[in-house]
Amino acid sequence: MRIGSAAQFGPVARGFVIGGVLAWAFVTLFPFYWTFVTSFKNLRIIVGGPTYFPFIDFQPSVHGWVELFTGVRGNMFKNLANSTIVGVSAAVVATLFGTMAAYALARYRFRVPLLAGLAFAVIAIGGYVALTELGMGRFGAISLAFAVALATSIVLGNLKLPGPLLGNEDIIFWFISQRMFPPIVSAFALFLLYSEFGKAGFKMTDTYLGLTLCYVAFSLPIVVWLMRDFFEALPPEVEEAAIVDDVPVWRIFLQIVLPMVMPGLAATFMITLAFVWNEYLFALFLTNTQWQTLPILVASQISQRGDEWWALSTAALTAIVPMMLVVWLLGRLMRSGLMLGSIK
Amino acid sequence: MTQVTLENVSKSFNETVVISDFNLAIENKEFVVLVGPSGCGKTTTLRMIAGLEQASGGVIRFGERDVTGLRPGKRNCAMVFQNYALYPHMTVAQNITYGMRVRGAPEAEVKEALANAARILDLEPYLDRLPKKLSGGQRQRVAIGRALVRKPDVYLFDEPLSNLDAKLRIEMRVEIRDLHRRLGTTIVYVTHDQVEAMTMADRVVVMNEGRIEQAADPITLYREPANLFVAGFIGAPSMNFLPGAISQGTFTGADGCSFPIPPQRLASGTDCAKAVCGVRPEHILAEASGPAKVKQKVKVVEPLGPHTLQVGMVGDVQFTAQVPAARKVSPDDVVELGLDLDELHFFDAATGKVLPKGS
Ligand SMILES: Nc1ncnc2c1ncn2[C@@H]1O[C@H](COP(=O)(O)OP(=O)(O)OP(=O)(O)O)[C@@H](O)[C@H]1O
Ligand SMILES: [Mg+2]
């Protein structure tokens, strides 16, 4: 809904509003412009002091772009492909599963005994420690302990146990809490875990599967959290109308609920994709040659031969432009007002 | 074509009892209206019939079939929600036929049902529109159309007209009534508007605080209210209540009036120290000639055209009288009003129940 237009302000207020907007636009757009012009400069121009306008106060050269595309400074195409493949797969998988989880959390009431959750932690950690003490390999120990813990907690979860019950809000909090600590904490742990997998014969570091799984795990909480809000904003009667009409749950979800949250879904997918696309820390830990992503390439431009700003700029632009394209494509899906006419 | 039976049905939301010991047998092809003030549990009752809410106790039957634990889709009801609940991304035609297509009905049948519903509901010009391009009344009809093609055993309507303007509401009232006559299907209809209830129903169920106050046909409800709640709820403007006492066949009002009660209005020998005499505004006599008279201090005069409402006080209680339009009264006048002895109702003030009538 439109709340008002700029016309309802007086001329002075309007001047302030427009001035403010222009100032902010400058703040956000100038770095982009600066990166763009810098990518056409060479060392002499850069050390010669600030220049702003190609052809007017400096003669642009395309050597930065030539270097980028010929692969003089790392294989840009490969990293771009890696980022695209990993980013899209992780965003698709995380959005898919996260959305389903969020729907369940928004529409069904869960009651999990706290004891079942505690049992999981105790059996998983205790089992691992005990099994390794008994001389079992780490990989075997962790797999076995984890499987037993999961099975036990599922069984316990369905029993009437004494003690407090965890509800949907607790489950959501548990999801979000995974994003509350700095990522470096889990980056180390994940690296060690993947190394153990590698020793046991499943190569996880520097693989498509390893990197994608890690990103899915880290995107899921955000997806669940965002999507649940979108689902809760829907009037339940629309789904109930379908329930009374004997429509199976999966069709209600796919054909009625998903179309209604399309703007939210597009926004969530976008946020997830942007997170994975820009992610640096995990990519640094978990990849080296095969599955390096764009942020690593951009960062690596700094260290090689001193500060070569044109190289950094071309790499940065390569990382930015695809995201802008995606925003432009998905932007039209994000328009609101899809629910209009459903109720009242 | 089913009759719906609710036996001792109750419903609580986390310890809060919303419906208690609800008993109702709805006949085949009956048009039953649940009416009552906001929050009395009408929607909850309807949702329990549909299966969207699980009854906390009791049994719900469709015919001989016990449906208490059955999931909504298997009950074969069609529900029209208070807020329409259309599928916003589907056109009118898709909205109406979605359920049929999901159930795998053959294309020819779907087409026929759609054409039929569109004709009945006057929706033909709008079939390709999205709900957001429709007016409230059109959306309402789409919601009804979606229910129509279901060919259900029972139709459930939850305040379907509450969002429409007065004129459209009266039109839709007639249309739904007419629809019921043509379809001959059981309908349970919820409203908080007593005029809607009276005009549409075969039988009106007056609810209050999760209980049934009285279930009867509209005329019985109007003429023979079982208690003070129903007496006050049904009829507009509301019935007037004069507190007083009954002894030896005579009512003595707190305001000082006193008159003998005709034997057919009260069983002989009924005495009641705290009684209430109820009289509807339309049962005030044009001439204050009989023995039953009260003095009203007029506060507001509302000319309605055919007649005039005279709102004021009798003793300490509010009292509204319907008088001929020609009568000239102004605020602060004290006028004498005659009560129609054959239309008086007597209640026990302690229990709220109507006192037994004579023959
Ligand atoms: N899901 C729920 N949880 C808790 N209380 C509820 C729930 N649904 C309804 N109630 C309570 O039950 C009572 C009856 O609600 P209901 O919606 O049936 O009223 P209603 O008669 O339909 O009212 P209205 O005319 O305003 O629609 C209300 O007091 C309401 O607060
Ligand atoms: Mg209601």
PDB file of N, CA, C and O in Angstrom, chain B residues 77-137:
ATOM      1  N   CYS B  77     -17.789 -31.798   3.814  1.00  0.00           N
ATOM      2  CA  CYS B  77     -18.494 -30.536   4.075  1.00  0.00           C
ATOM      3  C   CYS B  77     -17.883 -29.515   3.119  1.00  0.00           C
ATOM      4  O   CYS B  77     -16.784 -29.697   2.636  1.00  0.00           O
ATOM      5  N   ALA B  78     -18.592 -28.428   2.902  1.00  0.00           N
ATOM      6  CA  ALA B  78     -17.981 -27.299   2.219  1.00  0.00           C
ATOM      7  C   ALA B  78     -18.129 -26.119   3.150  1.00  0.00           C
ATOM      8  O   ALA B  78     -19.190 -25.912   3.721  1.00  0.00           O
ATOM      9  N   MET B  79     -17.045 -25.374   3.317  1.00  0.00           N
ATOM     10  CA  MET B  79     -17.083 -24.279   4.273  1.00  0.00           C
ATOM     11  C   MET B  79     -16.822 -22.960   3.559  1.00  0.00           C
ATOM     12  O   MET B  79     -15.928 -22.860   2.735  1.00  0.00           O
ATOM     13  N   VAL B  80     -17.614 -21.964   3.892  1.00  0.00           N
ATOM     14  CA  VAL B  80     -17.371 -20.603   3.399  1.00  0.00           C
ATOM     15  C   VAL B  80     -16.912 -19.788   4.596  1.00  0.00           C
ATOM     16  O   VAL B  80     -17.623 -19.680   5.582  1.00  0.00           O
ATOM     17  N   PHE B  81     -15.695 -19.247   4.492  1.00  0.00           N
ATOM     18  CA  PHE B  81     -15.099 -18.596   5.650  1.00  0.00           C
ATOM     19  C   PHE B  81     -15.533 -17.146   5.776  1.00  0.00           C
ATOM     20  O   PHE B  81     -15.904 -16.502   4.797  1.00  0.00           O
ATOM     21  N   GLN B  82     -15.437 -16.677   7.000  1.00  0.00           N
ATOM     22  CA  GLN B  82     -15.809 -15.308   7.321  1.00  0.00           C
ATOM     23  C   GLN B  82     -15.046 -14.302   6.449  1.00  0.00           C
ATOM     24  O   GLN B  82     -15.586 -13.303   6.048  1.00  0.00           O
ATOM     25  N   ASN B  83     -13.780 -14.611   6.134  1.00  0.00           N
ATOM     26  CA  ASN B  83     -12.993 -13.666   5.329  1.00  0.00           C
ATOM     27  C   ASN B  83     -12.768 -14.155   3.901  1.00  0.00           C
ATOM     28  O   ASN B  83     -11.813 -13.774   3.256  1.00  0.00           O
ATOM     29  N   TYR B  84     -13.624 -15.041   3.413  1.00  0.00           N
ATOM     30  CA  TYR B  84     -13.607 -15.583   2.041  1.00  0.00           C
ATOM     31  C   TYR B  84     -12.499 -16.601   1.786  1.00  0.00           C
ATOM     32  O   TYR B  84     -12.750 -17.642   1.213  1.00  0.00           O
ATOM     33  N   ALA B  85     -11.244 -16.230   2.190  1.00  0.00           N
ATOM     34  CA  ALA B  85     -10.116 -17.141   2.015  1.00  0.00           C
ATOM     35  C   ALA B  85     -10.001 -17.678   0.597  1.00  0.00           C
ATOM     36  O   ALA B  85      -9.849 -18.869   0.375  1.00  0.00           O
ATOM     37  N   LEU B  86     -10.050 -16.792  -0.393  1.00  0.00           N
ATOM     38  CA  LEU B  86      -9.844 -17.232  -1.783  1.00  0.00           C
ATOM     39  C   LEU B  86      -8.358 -17.486  -2.008  1.00  0.00           C
ATOM     40  O   LEU B  86      -7.519 -16.951  -1.298  1.00  0.00           O
ATOM     41  N   TYR B  87      -8.072 -18.299  -3.030  1.00  0.00           N
ATOM     42  CA  TYR B  87      -6.669 -18.501  -3.415  1.00  0.00           C
ATOM     43  C   TYR B  87      -6.272 -17.292  -4.256  1.00  0.00           C
ATOM     44  O   TYR B  87      -6.754 -17.131  -5.371  1.00  0.00           O
ATOM     45  N   PRO B  88      -5.373 -16.422  -3.734  1.00  0.00           N
ATOM     46  CA  PRO B  88      -5.170 -15.115  -4.372  1.00  0.00           C
ATOM     47  C   PRO B  88      -4.501 -15.200  -5.739  1.00  0.00           C
ATOM     48  O   PRO B  88      -4.659 -14.303  -6.550  1.00  0.00           O
ATOM     49  N   HIS B  89      -3.771 -16.287  -5.995  1.00  0.00           N
ATOM     50  CA  HIS B  89      -3.025 -16.361  -7.248  1.00  0.00           C
ATOM     51  C   HIS B  89      -3.796 -17.109  -8.335  1.00  0.00           C
ATOM     52  O   HIS B  89      -3.270 -17.354  -9.402  1.00  0.00           O
ATOM     53  N   MET B  90      -5.026 -17.501  -8.029  1.00  0.00           N
ATOM     54  CA  MET B  90      -5.806 -18.234  -9.027  1.00  0.00           C
ATOM     55  C   MET B  90      -6.971 -17.372  -9.491  1.00  0.00           C
ATOM     56  O   MET B  90      -7.532 -16.599  -8.717  1.00  0.00           O
ATOM     57  N   THR B  91      -7.344 -17.542 -10.752  1.00  0.00           N
ATOM     58  CA  THR B  91      -8.491 -16.806 -11.265  1.00  0.00           C
ATOM     59  C   THR B  91      -9.766 -17.348 -10.619  1.00  0.00           C
ATOM     60  O   THR B  91      -9.750 -18.367  -9.938  1.00  0.00           O
ATOM     61  N   VAL B  92     -10.866 -16.653 -10.884  1.00  0.00           N
ATOM     62  CA  VAL B  92     -12.145 -17.085 -10.335  1.00  0.00           C
ATOM     63  C   VAL B  92     -12.442 -18.533 -10.745  1.00  0.00           C
ATOM     64  O   VAL B  92     -12.783 -19.374  -9.911  1.00  0.00           O
ATOM     65  N   ALA B  93     -12.257 -18.827 -12.035  1.00  0.00           N
ATOM     66  CA  ALA B  93     -12.541 -20.186 -12.516  1.00  0.00           C
ATOM     67  C   ALA B  93     -11.649 -21.202 -11.808  1.00  0.00           C
ATOM     68  O   ALA B  93     -12.113 -22.256 -11.371  1.00  0.00           O
ATOM     69  N   GLN B  94     -10.368 -20.862 -11.669  1.00  0.00           N
ATOM     70  CA  GLN B  94      -9.446 -21.794 -11.005  1.00  0.00           C
ATOM     71  C   GLN B  94      -9.796 -21.963  -9.535  1.00  0.00           C
ATOM     72  O   GLN B  94      -9.720 -23.066  -8.992  1.00  0.00           O
ATOM     73  N   ASN B  95     -10.173 -20.863  -8.907  1.00  0.00           N
ATOM     74  CA  ASN B  95     -10.585 -20.929  -7.505  1.00  0.00           C
ATOM     75  C   ASN B  95     -11.726 -21.921  -7.334  1.00  0.00           C
ATOM     76  O   ASN B  95     -11.729 -22.733  -6.425  1.00  0.00           O
ATOM     77  N   ILE B  96     -12.709 -21.824  -8.225  1.00  0.00           N
ATOM     78  CA  ILE B  96     -13.906 -22.650  -8.077  1.00  0.00           C
ATOM     79  C   ILE B  96     -13.606 -24.115  -8.380  1.00  0.00           C
ATOM     80  O   ILE B  96     -14.092 -25.012  -7.700  1.00  0.00           O
ATOM     81  N   THR B  97     -12.763 -24.354  -9.385  1.00  0.00           N
ATOM     82  CA  THR B  97     -12.590 -25.746  -9.831  1.00  0.00           C
ATOM     83  C   THR B  97     -11.392 -26.444  -9.204  1.00  0.00           C
ATOM     84  O   THR B  97     -11.209 -27.643  -9.412  1.00  0.00           O
ATOM     85  N   TYR B  98     -10.587 -25.709  -8.432  1.00  0.00           N
ATOM     86  CA  TYR B  98      -9.353 -26.314  -7.923  1.00  0.00           C
ATOM     87  C   TYR B  98      -9.594 -27.641  -7.192  1.00  0.00           C
ATOM     88  O   TYR B  98      -8.956 -28.650  -7.480  1.00  0.00           O
ATOM     89  N   GLY B  99     -10.556 -27.620  -6.266  1.00  0.00           N
ATOM     90  CA  GLY B  99     -10.828 -28.822  -5.480  1.00  0.00           C
ATOM     91  C   GLY B  99     -11.237 -29.997  -6.361  1.00  0.00           C
ATOM     92  O   GLY B  99     -10.769 -31.124  -6.176  1.00  0.00           O
ATOM     93  N   MET B 100     -12.085 -29.740  -7.345  1.00  0.00           N
ATOM     94  CA  MET B 100     -12.530 -30.814  -8.242  1.00  0.00           C
ATOM     95  C   MET B 100     -11.361 -31.406  -9.005  1.00  0.00           C
ATOM     96  O   MET B 100     -11.227 -32.610  -9.152  1.00  0.00           O
ATOM     97  N   ARG B 101     -10.503 -30.530  -9.518  1.00  0.00           N
ATOM     98  CA  ARG B 101      -9.359 -31.006 -10.296  1.00  0.00           C
ATOM     99  C   ARG B 101      -8.432 -31.838  -9.421  1.00  0.00           C
ATOM    100  O   ARG B 101      -7.921 -32.862  -9.856  1.00  0.00           O
ATOM    101  N   VAL B 102      -8.224 -31.376  -8.179  1.00  0.00           N
ATOM    102  CA  VAL B 102      -7.366 -32.141  -7.272  1.00  0.00           C
ATOM    103  C   VAL B 102      -7.959 -33.530  -7.054  1.00  0.00           C
ATOM    104  O   VAL B 102      -7.243 -34.527  -7.011  1.00  0.00           O
ATOM    105  N   ARG B 103      -9.276 -33.600  -6.948  1.00  0.00           N
ATOM    106  CA  ARG B 103      -9.908 -34.905  -6.731  1.00  0.00           C
ATOM    107  C   ARG B 103      -9.990 -35.713  -8.012  1.00  0.00           C
ATOM    108  O   ARG B 103     -10.512 -36.817  -8.027  1.00  0.00           O
ATOM    109  N   GLY B 104      -9.461 -35.146  -9.119  1.00  0.00           N
ATOM    110  CA  GLY B 104      -9.379 -35.904 -10.360  1.00  0.00           C
ATOM    111  C   GLY B 104     -10.705 -36.074 -11.070  1.00  0.00           C
ATOM    112  O   GLY B 104     -10.924 -37.076 -11.756  1.00  0.00           O
ATOM    113  N   ALA B 105     -11.579 -35.078 -10.948  1.00  0.00           N
ATOM    114  CA  ALA B 105     -12.857 -35.171 -11.658  1.00  0.00           C
ATOM    115  C   ALA B 105     -12.603 -35.026 -13.154  1.00  0.00           C
ATOM    116  O   ALA B 105     -11.706 -34.290 -13.559  1.00  0.00           O
ATOM    117  N   PRO B 106     -13.368 -35.726 -13.995  1.00  0.00           N
ATOM    118  CA  PRO B 106     -13.171 -35.613 -15.441  1.00  0.00           C
ATOM    119  C   PRO B 106     -13.451 -34.188 -15.931  1.00  0.00           C
ATOM    120  O   PRO B 106     -14.290 -33.484 -15.368  1.00  0.00           O
ATOM    121  N   GLU B 107     -12.706 -33.788 -16.969  1.00  0.00           N
ATOM    122  CA  GLU B 107     -12.743 -32.411 -17.455  1.00  0.00           C
ATOM    123  C   GLU B 107     -14.165 -31.943 -17.784  1.00  0.00           C
ATOM    124  O   GLU B 107     -14.553 -30.814 -17.472  1.00  0.00           O
ATOM    125  N   ALA B 108     -14.942 -32.821 -18.388  1.00  0.00           N
ATOM    126  CA  ALA B 108     -16.301 -32.437 -18.790  1.00  0.00           C
ATOM    127  C   ALA B 108     -17.136 -32.081 -17.558  1.00  0.00           C
ATOM    128  O   ALA B 108     -17.873 -31.095 -17.547  1.00  0.00           O
ATOM    129  N   GLU B 109     -16.955 -32.883 -16.532  1.00  0.00           N
ATOM    130  CA  GLU B 109     -17.704 -32.652 -15.293  1.00  0.00           C
ATOM    131  C   GLU B 109     -17.296 -31.319 -14.655  1.00  0.00           C
ATOM    132  O   GLU B 109     -18.139 -30.562 -14.183  1.00  0.00           O
ATOM    133  N   VAL B 110     -15.973 -31.058 -14.672  1.00  0.00           N
ATOM    134  CA  VAL B 110     -15.463 -29.807 -14.106  1.00  0.00           C
ATOM    135  C   VAL B 110     -16.072 -28.623 -14.843  1.00  0.00           C
ATOM    136  O   VAL B 110     -16.559 -27.668 -14.238  1.00  0.00           O
ATOM    137  N   LYS B 111     -16.039 -28.701 -16.173  1.00  0.00           N
ATOM    138  CA  LYS B 111     -16.578 -27.608 -17.000  1.00  0.00           C
ATOM    139  C   LYS B 111     -18.045 -27.362 -16.680  1.00  0.00           C
ATOM    140  O   LYS B 111     -18.488 -26.218 -16.544  1.00  0.00           O
ATOM    141  N   GLU B 112     -18.777 -28.456 -16.564  1.00  0.00           N
ATOM    142  CA  GLU B 112     -20.212 -28.328 -16.330  1.00  0.00           C
ATOM    143  C   GLU B 112     -20.475 -27.698 -14.957  1.00  0.00           C
ATOM    144  O   GLU B 112     -21.289 -26.789 -14.831  1.00  0.00           O
ATOM    145  N   ALA B 113     -19.749 -28.187 -13.956  1.00  0.00           N
ATOM    146  CA  ALA B 113     -19.941 -27.656 -12.601  1.00  0.00           C
ATOM    147  C   ALA B 113     -19.614 -26.173 -12.557  1.00  0.00           C
ATOM    148  O   ALA B 113     -20.313 -25.378 -11.928  1.00  0.00           O
ATOM    149  N   LEU B 114     -18.516 -25.800 -13.260  1.00  0.00           N
ATOM    150  CA  LEU B 114     -18.106 -24.391 -13.280  1.00  0.00           C
ATOM    151  C   LEU B 114     -19.184 -23.538 -13.944  1.00  0.00           C
ATOM    152  O   LEU B 114     -19.592 -22.497 -13.415  1.00  0.00           O
ATOM    153  N   ALA B 115     -19.658 -24.006 -15.093  1.00  0.00           N
ATOM    154  CA  ALA B 115     -20.679 -23.241 -15.821  1.00  0.00           C
ATOM    155  C   ALA B 115     -21.928 -23.087 -14.964  1.00  0.00           C
ATOM    156  O   ALA B 115     -22.523 -22.005 -14.883  1.00  0.00           O
ATOM    157  N   ASN B 116     -22.281 -24.155 -14.307  1.00  0.00           N
ATOM    158  CA  ASN B 116     -23.456 -24.165 -13.452  1.00  0.00           C
ATOM    159  C   ASN B 116     -23.320 -23.168 -12.296  1.00  0.00           C
ATOM    160  O   ASN B 116     -24.192 -22.334 -12.069  1.00  0.00           O
ATOM    161  N   ALA B 117     -22.175 -23.242 -11.607  1.00  0.00           N
ATOM    162  CA  ALA B 117     -21.947 -22.345 -10.466  1.00  0.00           C
ATOM    163  C   ALA B 117     -21.911 -20.897 -10.931  1.00  0.00           C
ATOM    164  O   ALA B 117     -22.475 -20.003 -10.297  1.00  0.00           O
ATOM    165  N   ALA B 118     -21.239 -20.665 -12.071  1.00  0.00           N
ATOM    166  CA  ALA B 118     -21.116 -19.302 -12.581  1.00  0.00           C
ATOM    167  C   ALA B 118     -22.487 -18.741 -12.924  1.00  0.00           C
ATOM    168  O   ALA B 118     -22.767 -17.564 -12.696  1.00  0.00           O
ATOM    169  N   ARG B 119     -23.351 -19.609 -13.448  1.00  0.00           N
ATOM    170  CA  ARG B 119     -24.694 -19.150 -13.810  1.00  0.00           C
ATOM    171  C   ARG B 119     -25.502 -18.830 -12.549  1.00  0.00           C
ATOM    172  O   ARG B 119     -26.067 -17.743 -12.416  1.00  0.00           O
ATOM    173  N   ILE B 120     -25.507 -19.755 -11.614  1.00  0.00           N
ATOM    174  CA  ILE B 120     -26.272 -19.539 -10.386  1.00  0.00           C
ATOM    175  C   ILE B 120     -25.826 -18.273  -9.671  1.00  0.00           C
ATOM    176  O   ILE B 120     -26.627 -17.501  -9.172  1.00  0.00           O
ATOM    177  N   LEU B 121     -24.512 -18.057  -9.632  1.00  0.00           N
ATOM    178  CA  LEU B 121     -23.980 -16.957  -8.827  1.00  0.00           C
ATOM    179  C   LEU B 121     -23.696 -15.710  -9.643  1.00  0.00           C
ATOM    180  O   LEU B 121     -23.127 -14.749  -9.127  1.00  0.00           O
ATOM    181  N   ASP B 122     -24.045 -15.743 -10.937  1.00  0.00           N
ATOM    182  CA  ASP B 122     -23.861 -14.548 -11.748  1.00  0.00           C
ATOM    183  C   ASP B 122     -22.399 -14.164 -11.875  1.00  0.00           C
ATOM    184  O   ASP B 122     -22.052 -12.993 -11.808  1.00  0.00           O
ATOM    185  N   LEU B 123     -21.542 -15.150 -12.040  1.00  0.00           N
ATOM    186  CA  LEU B 123     -20.110 -14.867 -12.075  1.00  0.00           C
ATOM    187  C   LEU B 123     -19.526 -14.983 -13.473  1.00  0.00           C
ATOM    188  O   LEU B 123     -18.323 -14.847 -13.663  1.00  0.00           O
ATOM    189  N   GLU B 124     -20.376 -15.247 -14.474  1.00  0.00           N
ATOM    190  CA  GLU B 124     -19.859 -15.530 -15.814  1.00  0.00           C
ATOM    191  C   GLU B 124     -18.867 -14.485 -16.347  1.00  0.00           C
ATOM    192  O   GLU B 124     -17.844 -14.847 -16.905  1.00  0.00           O
ATOM    193  N   PRO B 125     -19.133 -13.176 -16.151  1.00  0.00           N
ATOM    194  CA  PRO B 125     -18.199 -12.208 -16.748  1.00  0.00           C
ATOM    195  C   PRO B 125     -16.842 -12.153 -16.048  1.00  0.00           C
ATOM    196  O   PRO B 125     -15.926 -11.528 -16.554  1.00  0.00           O
ATOM    197  N   TYR B 126     -16.712 -12.781 -14.885  1.00  0.00           N
ATOM    198  CA  TYR B 126     -15.491 -12.571 -14.101  1.00  0.00           C
ATOM    199  C   TYR B 126     -14.590 -13.788 -14.030  1.00  0.00           C
ATOM    200  O   TYR B 126     -13.612 -13.790 -13.292  1.00  0.00           O
ATOM    201  N   LEU B 127     -14.919 -14.843 -14.776  1.00  0.00           N
ATOM    202  CA  LEU B 127     -14.227 -16.119 -14.566  1.00  0.00           C
ATOM    203  C   LEU B 127     -12.716 -16.037 -14.718  1.00  0.00           C
ATOM    204  O   LEU B 127     -11.995 -16.796 -14.098  1.00  0.00           O
ATOM    205  N   ASP B 128     -12.226 -15.099 -15.561  1.00  0.00           N
ATOM    206  CA  ASP B 128     -10.778 -15.042 -15.781  1.00  0.00           C
ATOM    207  C   ASP B 128     -10.095 -13.989 -14.924  1.00  0.00           C
ATOM    208  O   ASP B 128      -8.911 -13.723 -15.095  1.00  0.00           O
ATOM    209  N   ARG B 129     -10.831 -13.412 -13.994  1.00  0.00           N
ATOM    210  CA  ARG B 129     -10.212 -12.376 -13.167  1.00  0.00           C
ATOM    211  C   ARG B 129      -9.565 -12.970 -11.924  1.00  0.00           C
ATOM    212  O   ARG B 129      -9.995 -14.001 -11.428  1.00  0.00           O
ATOM    213  N   LEU B 130      -8.554 -12.235 -11.413  1.00  0.00           N
ATOM    214  CA  LEU B 130      -7.974 -12.613 -10.125  1.00  0.00           C
ATOM    215  C   LEU B 130      -8.832 -12.013  -9.013  1.00  0.00           C
ATOM    216  O   LEU B 130      -9.477 -10.990  -9.210  1.00  0.00           O
ATOM    217  N   PRO B 131      -8.846 -12.630  -7.842  1.00  0.00           N
ATOM    218  CA  PRO B 131      -9.681 -12.120  -6.748  1.00  0.00           C
ATOM    219  C   PRO B 131      -9.455 -10.644  -6.445  1.00  0.00           C
ATOM    220  O   PRO B 131     -10.379  -9.942  -6.072  1.00  0.00           O
ATOM    221  N   LYS B 132      -8.207 -10.164  -6.618  1.00  0.00           N
ATOM    222  CA  LYS B 132      -7.959  -8.767  -6.227  1.00  0.00           C
ATOM    223  C   LYS B 132      -8.689  -7.788  -7.137  1.00  0.00           C
ATOM    224  O   LYS B 132      -8.837  -6.625  -6.803  1.00  0.00           O
ATOM    225  N   LYS B 133      -9.140  -8.264  -8.298  1.00  0.00           N
ATOM    226  CA  LYS B 133      -9.867  -7.381  -9.211  1.00  0.00           C
ATOM    227  C   LYS B 133     -11.379  -7.482  -9.024  1.00  0.00           C
ATOM    228  O   LYS B 133     -12.134  -7.102  -9.910  1.00  0.00           O
ATOM    229  N   LEU B 134     -11.827  -8.071  -7.911  1.00  0.00           N
ATOM    230  CA  LEU B 134     -13.261  -8.242  -7.684  1.00  0.00           C
ATOM    231  C   LEU B 134     -13.724  -7.376  -6.518  1.00  0.00           C
ATOM    232  O   LEU B 134     -12.946  -7.032  -5.637  1.00  0.00           O
ATOM    233  N   SER B 135     -15.006  -7.087  -6.503  1.00  0.00           N
ATOM    234  CA  SER B 135     -15.581  -6.379  -5.356  1.00  0.00           C
ATOM    235  C   SER B 135     -15.872  -7.380  -4.248  1.00  0.00           C
ATOM    236  O   SER B 135     -15.828  -8.591  -4.463  1.00  0.00           O
ATOM    237  N   GLY B 136     -16.182  -6.861  -3.060  1.00  0.00           N
ATOM    238  CA  GLY B 136     -16.447  -7.739  -1.921  1.00  0.00           C
ATOM    239  C   GLY B 136     -17.553  -8.743  -2.192  1.00  0.00           C
ATOM    240  O   GLY B 136     -17.427  -9.926  -1.892  1.00  0.00           O
ATOM    241  N   GLY B 137     -18.633  -8.271  -2.788  1.00  0.00           N
ATOM    242  CA  GLY B 137     -19.761  -9.155  -3.053  1.00  0.00           C
ATOM    243  C   GLY B 137     -19.403 -10.233  -4.062  1.00  0.00           C
ATOM    244  O   GLY B 137     -19.834 -11.382  -3.945  1.00  0.00           O
TER     245      GLY B 137
END
